[in-house]
Short mmCIF file of C-alpha atoms in Angstrom, two decimals:
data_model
loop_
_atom_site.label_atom_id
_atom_site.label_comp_id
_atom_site.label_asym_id
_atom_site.label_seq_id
_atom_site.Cartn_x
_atom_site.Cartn_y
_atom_site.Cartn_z
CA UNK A 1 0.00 0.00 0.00
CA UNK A 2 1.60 3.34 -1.12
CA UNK A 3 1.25 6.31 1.09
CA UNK A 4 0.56 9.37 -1.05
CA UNK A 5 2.88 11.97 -0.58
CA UNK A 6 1.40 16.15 0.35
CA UNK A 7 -1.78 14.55 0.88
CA UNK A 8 -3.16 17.19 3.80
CA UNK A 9 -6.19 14.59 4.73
CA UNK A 10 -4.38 11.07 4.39
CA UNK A 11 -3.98 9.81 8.15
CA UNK A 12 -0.55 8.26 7.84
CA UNK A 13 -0.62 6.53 10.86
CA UNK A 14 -4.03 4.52 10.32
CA UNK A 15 -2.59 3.58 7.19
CA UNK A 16 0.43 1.82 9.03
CA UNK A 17 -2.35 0.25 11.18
CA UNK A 18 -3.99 -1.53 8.03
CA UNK A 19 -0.46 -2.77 6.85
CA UNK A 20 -0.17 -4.26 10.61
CA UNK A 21 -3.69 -6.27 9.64
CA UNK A 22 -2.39 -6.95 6.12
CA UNK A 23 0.69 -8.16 7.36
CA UNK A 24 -1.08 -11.51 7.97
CA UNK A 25 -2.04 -12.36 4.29
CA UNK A 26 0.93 -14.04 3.70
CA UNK A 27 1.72 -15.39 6.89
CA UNK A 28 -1.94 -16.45 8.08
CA UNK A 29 -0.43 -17.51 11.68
CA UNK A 30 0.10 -15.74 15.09
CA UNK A 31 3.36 -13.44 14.70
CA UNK A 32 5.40 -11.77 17.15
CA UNK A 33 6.11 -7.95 17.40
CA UNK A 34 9.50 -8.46 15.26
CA UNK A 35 7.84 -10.66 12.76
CA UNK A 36 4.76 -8.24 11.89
CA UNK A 37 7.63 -5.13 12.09
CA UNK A 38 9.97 -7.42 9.13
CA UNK A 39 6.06 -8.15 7.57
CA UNK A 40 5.60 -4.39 6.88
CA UNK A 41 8.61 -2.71 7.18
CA UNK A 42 7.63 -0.60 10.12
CA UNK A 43 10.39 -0.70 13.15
CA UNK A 44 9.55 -2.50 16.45
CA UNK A 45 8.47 0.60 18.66
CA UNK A 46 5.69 1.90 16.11
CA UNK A 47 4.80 -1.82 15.40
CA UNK A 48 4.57 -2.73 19.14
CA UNK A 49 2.31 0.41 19.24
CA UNK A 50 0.19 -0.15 16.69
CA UNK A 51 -0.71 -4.27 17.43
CA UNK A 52 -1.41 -2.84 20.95
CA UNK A 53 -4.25 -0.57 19.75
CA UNK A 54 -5.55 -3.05 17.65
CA UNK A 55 -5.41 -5.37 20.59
CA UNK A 56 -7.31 -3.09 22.63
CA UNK A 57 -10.17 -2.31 20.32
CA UNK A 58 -10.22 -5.46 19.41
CA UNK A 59 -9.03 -6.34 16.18
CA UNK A 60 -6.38 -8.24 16.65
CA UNK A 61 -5.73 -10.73 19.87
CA UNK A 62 -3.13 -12.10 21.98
CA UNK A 63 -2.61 -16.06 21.40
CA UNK A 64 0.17 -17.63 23.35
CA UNK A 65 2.51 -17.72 20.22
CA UNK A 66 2.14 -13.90 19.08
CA UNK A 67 -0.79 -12.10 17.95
CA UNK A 68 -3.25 -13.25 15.26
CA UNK A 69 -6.66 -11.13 13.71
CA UNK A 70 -9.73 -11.55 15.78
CA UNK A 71 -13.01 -12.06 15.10
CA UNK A 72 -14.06 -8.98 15.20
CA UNK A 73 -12.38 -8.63 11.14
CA UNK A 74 -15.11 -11.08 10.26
CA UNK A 75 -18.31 -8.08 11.52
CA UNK A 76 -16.73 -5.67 8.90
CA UNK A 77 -16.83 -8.54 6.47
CA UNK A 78 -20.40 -8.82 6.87
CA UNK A 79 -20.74 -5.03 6.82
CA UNK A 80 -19.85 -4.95 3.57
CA UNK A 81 -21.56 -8.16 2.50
CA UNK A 82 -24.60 -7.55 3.25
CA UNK A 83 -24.46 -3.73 2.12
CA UNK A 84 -23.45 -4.88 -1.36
CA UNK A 85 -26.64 -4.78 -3.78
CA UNK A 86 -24.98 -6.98 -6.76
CA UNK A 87 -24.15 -9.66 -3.75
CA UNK A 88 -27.52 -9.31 -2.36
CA UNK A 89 -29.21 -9.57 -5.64
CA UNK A 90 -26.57 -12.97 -6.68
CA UNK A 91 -27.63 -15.15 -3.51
CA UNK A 92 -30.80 -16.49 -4.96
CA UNK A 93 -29.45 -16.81 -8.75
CA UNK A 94 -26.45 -18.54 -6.96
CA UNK A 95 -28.98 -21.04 -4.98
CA UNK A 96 -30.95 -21.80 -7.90
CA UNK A 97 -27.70 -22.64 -10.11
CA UNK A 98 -26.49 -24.65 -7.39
CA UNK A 99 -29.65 -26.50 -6.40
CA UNK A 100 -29.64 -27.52 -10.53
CA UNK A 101 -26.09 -28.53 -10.94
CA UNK A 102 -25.16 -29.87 -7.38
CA UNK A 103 -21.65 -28.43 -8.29
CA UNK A 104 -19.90 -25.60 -6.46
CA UNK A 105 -20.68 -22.55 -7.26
CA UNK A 106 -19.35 -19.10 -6.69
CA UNK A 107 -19.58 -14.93 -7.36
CA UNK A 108 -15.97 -13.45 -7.78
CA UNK A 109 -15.44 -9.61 -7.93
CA UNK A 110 -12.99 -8.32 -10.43
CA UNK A 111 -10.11 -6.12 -8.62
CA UNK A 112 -7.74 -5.65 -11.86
CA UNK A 113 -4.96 -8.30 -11.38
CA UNK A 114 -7.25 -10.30 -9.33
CA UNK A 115 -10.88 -11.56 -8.51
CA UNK A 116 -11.73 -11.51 -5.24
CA UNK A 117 -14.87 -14.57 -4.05
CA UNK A 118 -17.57 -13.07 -1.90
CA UNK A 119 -20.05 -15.79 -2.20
CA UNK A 120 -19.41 -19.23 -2.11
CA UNK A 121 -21.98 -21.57 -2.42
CA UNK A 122 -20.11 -25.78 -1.91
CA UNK A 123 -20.56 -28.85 -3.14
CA UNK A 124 -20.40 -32.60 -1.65
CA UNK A 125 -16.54 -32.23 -1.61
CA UNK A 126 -13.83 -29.04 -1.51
CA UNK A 127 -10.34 -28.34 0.13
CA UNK A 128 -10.23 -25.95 2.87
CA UNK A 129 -9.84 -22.98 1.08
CA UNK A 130 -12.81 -23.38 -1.71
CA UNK A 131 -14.64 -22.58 1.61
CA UNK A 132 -13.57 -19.18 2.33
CA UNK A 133 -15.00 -16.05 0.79
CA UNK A 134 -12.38 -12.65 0.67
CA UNK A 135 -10.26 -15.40 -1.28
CA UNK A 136 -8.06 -13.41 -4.33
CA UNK A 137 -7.24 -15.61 -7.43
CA UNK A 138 -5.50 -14.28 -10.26
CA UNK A 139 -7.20 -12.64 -12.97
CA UNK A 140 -5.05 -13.98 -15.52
CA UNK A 141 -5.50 -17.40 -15.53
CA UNK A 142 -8.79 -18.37 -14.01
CA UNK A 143 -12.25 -19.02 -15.60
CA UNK A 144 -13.68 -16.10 -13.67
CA UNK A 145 -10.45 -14.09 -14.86
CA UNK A 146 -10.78 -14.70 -18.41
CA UNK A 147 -14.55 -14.38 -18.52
CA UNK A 148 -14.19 -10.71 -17.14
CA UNK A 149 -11.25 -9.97 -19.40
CA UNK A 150 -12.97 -10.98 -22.45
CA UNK A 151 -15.17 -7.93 -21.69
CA UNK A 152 -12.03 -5.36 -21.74
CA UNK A 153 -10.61 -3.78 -24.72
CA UNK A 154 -7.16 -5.32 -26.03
CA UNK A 155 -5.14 -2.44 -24.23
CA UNK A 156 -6.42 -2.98 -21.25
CA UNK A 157 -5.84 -6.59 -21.14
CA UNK A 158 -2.29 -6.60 -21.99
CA UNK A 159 -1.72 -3.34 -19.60
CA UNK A 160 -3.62 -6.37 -16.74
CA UNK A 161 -1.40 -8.98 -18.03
CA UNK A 162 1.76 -7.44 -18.64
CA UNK A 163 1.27 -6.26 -14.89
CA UNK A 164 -0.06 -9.77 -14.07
CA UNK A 165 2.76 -11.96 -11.63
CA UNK A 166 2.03 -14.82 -14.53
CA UNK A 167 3.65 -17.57 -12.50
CA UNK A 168 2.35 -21.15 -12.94
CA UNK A 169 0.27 -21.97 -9.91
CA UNK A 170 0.07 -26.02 -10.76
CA UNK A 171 1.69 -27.30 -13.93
CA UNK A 172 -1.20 -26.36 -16.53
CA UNK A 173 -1.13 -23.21 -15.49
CA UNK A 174 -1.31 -20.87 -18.79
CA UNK A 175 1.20 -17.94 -18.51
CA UNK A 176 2.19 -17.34 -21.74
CA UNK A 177 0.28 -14.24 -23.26
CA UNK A 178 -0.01 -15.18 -26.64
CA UNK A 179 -1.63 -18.49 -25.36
CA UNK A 180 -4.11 -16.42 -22.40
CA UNK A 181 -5.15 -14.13 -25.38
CA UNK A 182 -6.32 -17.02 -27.67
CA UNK A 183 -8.24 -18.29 -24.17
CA UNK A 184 -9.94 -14.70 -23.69
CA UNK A 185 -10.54 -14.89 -27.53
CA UNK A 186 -12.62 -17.88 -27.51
CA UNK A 187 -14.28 -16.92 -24.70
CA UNK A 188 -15.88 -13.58 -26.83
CA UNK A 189 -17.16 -16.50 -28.95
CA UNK A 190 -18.47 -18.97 -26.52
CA UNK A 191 -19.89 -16.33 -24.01
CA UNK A 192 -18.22 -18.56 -21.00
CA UNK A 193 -14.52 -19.13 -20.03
CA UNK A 194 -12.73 -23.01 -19.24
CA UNK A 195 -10.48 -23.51 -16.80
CA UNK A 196 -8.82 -26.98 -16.24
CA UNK A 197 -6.43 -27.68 -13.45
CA UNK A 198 -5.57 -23.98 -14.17
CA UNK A 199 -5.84 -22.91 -9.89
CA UNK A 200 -6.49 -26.71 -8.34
CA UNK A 201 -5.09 -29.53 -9.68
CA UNK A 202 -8.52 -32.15 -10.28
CA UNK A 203 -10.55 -29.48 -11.02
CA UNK A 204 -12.33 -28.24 -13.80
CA UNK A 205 -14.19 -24.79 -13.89
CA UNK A 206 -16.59 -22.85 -15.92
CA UNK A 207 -17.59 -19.14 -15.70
CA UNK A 208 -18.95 -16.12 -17.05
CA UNK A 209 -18.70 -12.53 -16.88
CA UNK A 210 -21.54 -10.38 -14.66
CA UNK A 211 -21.92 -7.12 -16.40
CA UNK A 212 -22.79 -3.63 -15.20
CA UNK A 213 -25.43 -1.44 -16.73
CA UNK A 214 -22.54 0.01 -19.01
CA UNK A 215 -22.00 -3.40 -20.30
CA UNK A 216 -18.82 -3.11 -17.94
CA UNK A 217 -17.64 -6.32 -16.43
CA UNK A 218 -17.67 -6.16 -12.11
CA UNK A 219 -17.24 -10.04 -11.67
CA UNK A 220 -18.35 -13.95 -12.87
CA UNK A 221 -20.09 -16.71 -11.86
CA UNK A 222 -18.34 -19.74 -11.33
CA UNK A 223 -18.96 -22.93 -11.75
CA UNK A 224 -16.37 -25.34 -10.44
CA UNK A 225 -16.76 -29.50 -10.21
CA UNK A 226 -14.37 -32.41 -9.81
CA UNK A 227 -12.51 -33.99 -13.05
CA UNK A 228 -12.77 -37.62 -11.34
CA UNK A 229 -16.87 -37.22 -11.95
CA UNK A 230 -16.88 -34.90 -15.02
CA UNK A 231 -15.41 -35.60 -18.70
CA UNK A 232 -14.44 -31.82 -19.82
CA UNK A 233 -16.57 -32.30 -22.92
CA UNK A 234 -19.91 -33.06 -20.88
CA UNK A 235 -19.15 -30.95 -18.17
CA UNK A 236 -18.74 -27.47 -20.19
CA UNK A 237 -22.00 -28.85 -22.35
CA UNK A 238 -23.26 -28.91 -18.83
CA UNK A 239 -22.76 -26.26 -17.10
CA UNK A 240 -21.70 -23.52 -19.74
CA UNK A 241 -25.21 -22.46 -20.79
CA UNK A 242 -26.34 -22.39 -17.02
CA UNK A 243 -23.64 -20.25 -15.63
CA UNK A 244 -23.98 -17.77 -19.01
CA UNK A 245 -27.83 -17.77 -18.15
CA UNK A 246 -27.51 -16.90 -14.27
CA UNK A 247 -24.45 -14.26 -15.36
CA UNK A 248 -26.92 -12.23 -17.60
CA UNK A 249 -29.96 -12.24 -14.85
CA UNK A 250 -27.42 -10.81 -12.51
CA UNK A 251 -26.60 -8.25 -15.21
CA UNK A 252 -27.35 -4.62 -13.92
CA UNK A 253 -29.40 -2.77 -16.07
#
């Protein structure tokens, strides 16, 4: 997070208090004073500080390793969950599209490199982190990604993918952007984008774009299922027109 410089009204120092919260994204455990002060780059007497206001207004807690977010992160979560209108207006297009399928499905937010899951709706079997919404995957190379990017202008999608960290997540990963640009391109045809083993290695996912009133994309809906029960063939036969449908009744208009 970059502080803006001769900026009259930016509080500097509750800015260094979000980069003590942030510090944990990478390093989701309890962490002493010296680790969140190496985490952000802030030295020990402003970190030690800091974590003790957000100890005492409870934010963050004391664990008996270090200090670790509290549960009180999850209430502003909700805050903005349920004060979302496109989330608000996805639940019961989500429900319905799961209750058809019996696959997972999901609503992703697009956040330029990345797309961020705010709803996620499971299926009879997931790891541990298809659970959890606030969740960023990469724009680049994810159904919900490509879907999103298909709706962006060719300048804009190599100024998102030159910018893109386009490292291979499992081993069919697509980085290459020659290769990404042919995906995007076939997903202007199809309407939906196909992801295979691109994020989770035995899965197989299908999405399309949710569009503003401006025809601007703000996120997809995801479908996502198991390659052990689905041939790639039947499954995008399967679920592409569904998740295109529920995509365009989410539309805002």
């Amino acid at each position: 997070m970059l502080e803006p410089k001769n900026d009259r009204l930016f509080v500097e120092a509750l800015a260094r208090g979000f980069r003590v919260l942030e510090a944990f994204a990478d390093n989701p455990v309890p962490m002493s004073f010296s680790e969140i002060a190496a985490a952000t780059g802030l030295d020990k007497s402003a970190t030690q500080r800091l974590v003790h206001t957000l100890v005492h207004i409870g934010y963050l807690e004391k664990t008996p390793t270090g200090v670790a977010p509290s549960r009180r992160i999850l209430e502003r979560s909700f805050d903005y969950l349920r004060s979302n209108p496109l989330v608000n207006r996805a639940v019961p297009i989500l429900a319905n599209l799961r209750r058809t399928i019996k696959e997972r499905v999901d609503l992703s937010l697009f956040d330029d490199l990345s797309m961020l899951y705010v709803v996620r709706m499971q299926s009879k079997r997931d790891t541990f982190y298809a659970h959890l919404i606030g969740r960023r995957v990469p724009t680049f190379c994810t159904s919900g990604g490509r879907a999103v990017l298909s709706h962006l202008d060719h300048e804009k999608v190599l100024d998102i993918l030159h910018r893109s960290n386009r490292r291979k997540i499992t081993p069919r990963t697509t980085v290459e952007i020659e290769k990404i640009l042919a995906r995007i391109e076939e997903v202007r045809e199809t309407g939906y984008s196909l992801a295979i083993e691109e994020i989770l290695i035995g899965e197989i996912a299908v999405a399309a774009a949710v569009l503003d009133g401006a025809g601007r994309p703000v996120g997809a809906i995801h479908v996502a299922a198991s390659l052990a029960e689905w041939k790639p063939d039947e499954f995008v036969a399967r679920a592409g027109p569904l998740v295109t449908a529920a995509a365009a009744g989410l539309q805002q208009v």
